[in-house]
Amino acid sequence: MRLTPGLETARSAAAGLAREPAAALLLLAGAATAAGLGASRLWMLLVFAPLFEECVFRAGVQEALLRRSVAPGVANLVTAALFGAVHVAMRGEASAWAVVLPALVVGAAYGRWRRLRICVVLHAAMNAAALAWPWLGALAHLGP
């Protein structure tokens, strides 16, 4: 089965980071440092949350739905919607629904490979990218 270019890129990036944990940690630490986060917040966003949330939502909710013969796309959509609802409830902000789109990408990876490790690395990388986004935007304005 041929993957869409975006999903193939995400899989390749996640697989590369999973093979090179030191590089992944440096990337994540750099993103957090750029965002001005402390070590405990960094640990929460880049290690604990991805590991805990993927265990609950992928290995828990999505896997349970798949084992009950729910269509993979529906299982992914339900899981991503639940993931978003939990984030909205915890943060108390409607903008937290924005996590649904990345959750759909991670869910598609889980549906394809059923490997939790890939999901955890993707989740951590997406959190790192979200942390680094303002910093990367500032770098883009510096020019050559």
Short mmCIF file of N, CA and C in Angstrom, two decimals, residues 23-102:
data_model
loop_
_atom_site.label_atom_id
_atom_site.label_comp_id
_atom_site.label_asym_id
_atom_site.label_seq_id
_atom_site.Cartn_x
_atom_site.Cartn_y
_atom_site.Cartn_z
N ALA A 23 19.93 11.98 19.29
CA ALA A 23 19.59 13.09 18.40
C ALA A 23 18.20 13.61 18.71
N ALA A 24 17.28 12.70 18.98
CA ALA A 24 15.91 13.11 19.31
C ALA A 24 15.89 13.94 20.59
N LEU A 25 16.64 13.50 21.60
CA LEU A 25 16.67 14.25 22.86
C LEU A 25 17.30 15.62 22.67
N LEU A 26 18.35 15.71 21.87
CA LEU A 26 18.96 17.01 21.60
C LEU A 26 17.99 17.94 20.88
N LEU A 27 17.27 17.40 19.91
CA LEU A 27 16.28 18.19 19.18
C LEU A 27 15.20 18.69 20.12
N LEU A 28 14.68 17.80 20.94
CA LEU A 28 13.61 18.16 21.87
C LEU A 28 14.10 19.15 22.92
N ALA A 29 15.30 18.93 23.45
CA ALA A 29 15.86 19.84 24.45
C ALA A 29 16.10 21.22 23.85
N GLY A 30 16.58 21.26 22.61
CA GLY A 30 16.79 22.54 21.96
C GLY A 30 15.49 23.30 21.77
N ALA A 31 14.44 22.59 21.40
CA ALA A 31 13.14 23.23 21.22
C ALA A 31 12.62 23.79 22.54
N ALA A 32 12.78 23.03 23.60
CA ALA A 32 12.29 23.48 24.91
C ALA A 32 13.11 24.65 25.42
N THR A 33 14.42 24.59 25.23
CA THR A 33 15.28 25.69 25.66
C THR A 33 14.91 26.97 24.92
N ALA A 34 14.67 26.83 23.62
CA ALA A 34 14.28 27.98 22.81
C ALA A 34 12.96 28.57 23.29
N ALA A 35 12.08 27.72 23.78
CA ALA A 35 10.78 28.18 24.26
C ALA A 35 10.85 28.69 25.69
N GLY A 36 12.03 28.59 26.32
CA GLY A 36 12.19 29.08 27.68
C GLY A 36 11.53 28.22 28.74
N LEU A 37 11.44 26.93 28.52
CA LEU A 37 10.79 26.05 29.47
C LEU A 37 11.77 25.49 30.48
N GLY A 38 11.28 25.21 31.69
CA GLY A 38 12.09 24.55 32.70
C GLY A 38 12.14 23.06 32.45
N ALA A 39 13.03 22.40 33.17
CA ALA A 39 13.24 20.96 32.98
C ALA A 39 11.98 20.15 33.28
N SER A 40 11.22 20.52 34.31
CA SER A 40 10.04 19.73 34.65
C SER A 40 8.96 19.87 33.57
N ARG A 41 8.79 21.06 33.05
CA ARG A 41 7.80 21.27 31.98
C ARG A 41 8.25 20.56 30.70
N LEU A 42 9.55 20.61 30.44
CA LEU A 42 10.11 19.90 29.29
C LEU A 42 9.84 18.40 29.40
N TRP A 43 10.11 17.84 30.57
CA TRP A 43 9.89 16.41 30.80
C TRP A 43 8.41 16.07 30.61
N MET A 44 7.54 16.93 31.11
CA MET A 44 6.10 16.68 30.99
C MET A 44 5.65 16.69 29.53
N LEU A 45 6.05 17.69 28.77
CA LEU A 45 5.57 17.83 27.40
C LEU A 45 6.23 16.88 26.40
N LEU A 46 7.48 16.51 26.67
CA LEU A 46 8.22 15.76 25.67
C LEU A 46 8.45 14.29 26.02
N VAL A 47 8.20 13.92 27.28
CA VAL A 47 8.39 12.52 27.67
C VAL A 47 7.11 11.95 28.28
N PHE A 48 6.70 12.50 29.41
CA PHE A 48 5.57 11.91 30.13
C PHE A 48 4.26 11.98 29.35
N ALA A 49 3.89 13.16 28.87
CA ALA A 49 2.61 13.31 28.17
C ALA A 49 2.54 12.43 26.92
N PRO A 50 3.56 12.44 26.06
CA PRO A 50 3.46 11.56 24.89
C PRO A 50 3.35 10.08 25.27
N LEU A 51 4.13 9.65 26.24
CA LEU A 51 4.09 8.24 26.65
C LEU A 51 2.75 7.89 27.27
N PHE A 52 2.30 8.67 28.23
CA PHE A 52 1.04 8.40 28.93
C PHE A 52 -0.15 8.51 27.97
N GLU A 53 -0.21 9.60 27.21
CA GLU A 53 -1.37 9.81 26.34
C GLU A 53 -1.45 8.77 25.23
N GLU A 54 -0.33 8.38 24.67
CA GLU A 54 -0.37 7.36 23.62
C GLU A 54 -0.74 5.99 24.19
N CYS A 55 -0.32 5.70 25.40
CA CYS A 55 -0.75 4.44 26.05
C CYS A 55 -2.27 4.44 26.24
N VAL A 56 -2.80 5.57 26.70
CA VAL A 56 -4.24 5.65 26.95
C VAL A 56 -5.03 5.67 25.64
N PHE A 57 -4.66 6.56 24.73
CA PHE A 57 -5.49 6.78 23.54
C PHE A 57 -5.21 5.79 22.40
N ARG A 58 -3.96 5.43 22.18
CA ARG A 58 -3.68 4.49 21.08
C ARG A 58 -3.81 3.04 21.55
N ALA A 59 -3.00 2.68 22.56
CA ALA A 59 -3.02 1.29 23.03
C ALA A 59 -4.30 0.99 23.79
N GLY A 60 -4.97 2.02 24.26
CA GLY A 60 -6.22 1.84 25.00
C GLY A 60 -7.43 2.00 24.10
N VAL A 61 -7.83 3.24 23.87
CA VAL A 61 -9.07 3.53 23.15
C VAL A 61 -9.05 3.02 21.70
N GLN A 62 -8.05 3.45 20.92
CA GLN A 62 -8.04 3.08 19.50
C GLN A 62 -7.90 1.58 19.32
N GLU A 63 -7.04 0.95 20.10
CA GLU A 63 -6.87 -0.51 19.99
C GLU A 63 -8.15 -1.24 20.37
N ALA A 64 -8.84 -0.77 21.41
CA ALA A 64 -10.09 -1.42 21.81
C ALA A 64 -11.14 -1.31 20.70
N LEU A 65 -11.21 -0.16 20.07
CA LEU A 65 -12.16 0.01 18.97
C LEU A 65 -11.80 -0.90 17.79
N LEU A 66 -10.52 -0.96 17.46
CA LEU A 66 -10.09 -1.81 16.35
C LEU A 66 -10.38 -3.29 16.63
N ARG A 67 -10.20 -3.71 17.87
CA ARG A 67 -10.47 -5.11 18.22
C ARG A 67 -11.95 -5.43 18.21
N ARG A 68 -12.78 -4.40 18.28
CA ARG A 68 -14.23 -4.60 18.20
C ARG A 68 -14.73 -4.42 16.77
N SER A 69 -13.80 -4.50 15.83
CA SER A 69 -14.10 -4.43 14.39
C SER A 69 -14.66 -3.09 13.94
N VAL A 70 -14.35 -2.03 14.68
CA VAL A 70 -14.70 -0.69 14.22
C VAL A 70 -13.75 -0.36 13.07
N ALA A 71 -14.25 0.25 12.02
CA ALA A 71 -13.42 0.61 10.87
C ALA A 71 -12.24 1.46 11.33
N PRO A 72 -11.05 1.24 10.78
CA PRO A 72 -9.86 1.98 11.22
C PRO A 72 -10.02 3.50 11.17
N GLY A 73 -10.61 4.03 10.12
CA GLY A 73 -10.81 5.47 10.03
C GLY A 73 -11.74 6.00 11.12
N VAL A 74 -12.79 5.24 11.40
CA VAL A 74 -13.74 5.64 12.45
C VAL A 74 -13.05 5.56 13.82
N ALA A 75 -12.29 4.50 14.05
CA ALA A 75 -11.57 4.35 15.32
C ALA A 75 -10.61 5.52 15.52
N ASN A 76 -9.92 5.90 14.45
CA ASN A 76 -8.99 7.03 14.53
C ASN A 76 -9.74 8.32 14.82
N LEU A 77 -10.84 8.56 14.12
CA LEU A 77 -11.62 9.78 14.32
C LEU A 77 -12.19 9.88 15.73
N VAL A 78 -12.75 8.79 16.23
CA VAL A 78 -13.30 8.78 17.59
C VAL A 78 -12.20 9.03 18.62
N THR A 79 -11.06 8.37 18.44
CA THR A 79 -9.95 8.53 19.37
C THR A 79 -9.42 9.96 19.35
N ALA A 80 -9.25 10.52 18.16
CA ALA A 80 -8.76 11.90 18.06
C ALA A 80 -9.74 12.89 18.67
N ALA A 81 -11.04 12.67 18.45
CA ALA A 81 -12.06 13.55 19.03
C ALA A 81 -12.04 13.47 20.56
N LEU A 82 -11.89 12.27 21.09
CA LEU A 82 -11.81 12.10 22.54
C LEU A 82 -10.55 12.77 23.08
N PHE A 83 -9.43 12.61 22.38
CA PHE A 83 -8.17 13.25 22.74
C PHE A 83 -8.37 14.76 22.80
N GLY A 84 -9.03 15.33 21.79
CA GLY A 84 -9.29 16.76 21.78
C GLY A 84 -10.20 17.18 22.92
N ALA A 85 -11.25 16.41 23.18
CA ALA A 85 -12.19 16.75 24.25
C ALA A 85 -11.50 16.76 25.61
N VAL A 86 -10.61 15.82 25.83
CA VAL A 86 -9.87 15.77 27.10
C VAL A 86 -8.97 17.01 27.23
N HIS A 87 -8.31 17.39 26.14
CA HIS A 87 -7.45 18.58 26.19
C HIS A 87 -8.27 19.85 26.43
N VAL A 88 -9.44 19.95 25.81
CA VAL A 88 -10.31 21.11 26.04
C VAL A 88 -10.75 21.14 27.50
N ALA A 89 -11.15 19.99 28.03
CA ALA A 89 -11.60 19.93 29.42
C ALA A 89 -10.46 20.28 30.39
N MET A 90 -9.27 19.82 30.11
CA MET A 90 -8.15 20.09 31.02
C MET A 90 -7.66 21.53 30.93
N ARG A 91 -7.64 22.10 29.72
CA ARG A 91 -7.13 23.46 29.55
C ARG A 91 -8.21 24.52 29.67
N GLY A 92 -9.46 24.12 29.48
CA GLY A 92 -10.54 25.09 29.57
C GLY A 92 -10.56 26.10 28.44
N GLU A 93 -9.96 25.74 27.30
CA GLU A 93 -9.89 26.65 26.16
C GLU A 93 -10.34 25.91 24.89
N ALA A 94 -11.19 26.56 24.12
CA ALA A 94 -11.64 25.95 22.87
C ALA A 94 -10.49 25.73 21.90
N SER A 95 -9.45 26.54 22.02
CA SER A 95 -8.30 26.40 21.12
C SER A 95 -7.59 25.05 21.28
N ALA A 96 -7.87 24.37 22.38
CA ALA A 96 -7.26 23.05 22.60
C ALA A 96 -7.76 22.01 21.61
N TRP A 97 -8.86 22.32 20.91
CA TRP A 97 -9.34 21.40 19.86
C TRP A 97 -8.31 21.25 18.74
N ALA A 98 -7.36 22.17 18.69
CA ALA A 98 -6.32 22.11 17.65
C ALA A 98 -5.50 20.83 17.72
N VAL A 99 -5.52 20.13 18.85
CA VAL A 99 -4.75 18.88 18.96
C VAL A 99 -5.38 17.74 18.16
N VAL A 100 -6.59 17.93 17.68
CA VAL A 100 -7.26 16.85 16.94
C VAL A 100 -6.52 16.52 15.64
N LEU A 101 -6.06 17.52 14.92
CA LEU A 101 -5.37 17.26 13.65
C LEU A 101 -4.09 16.44 13.85
N PRO A 102 -3.18 16.84 14.75
CA PRO A 102 -2.02 15.99 14.97
C PRO A 102 -2.41 14.61 15.51
#
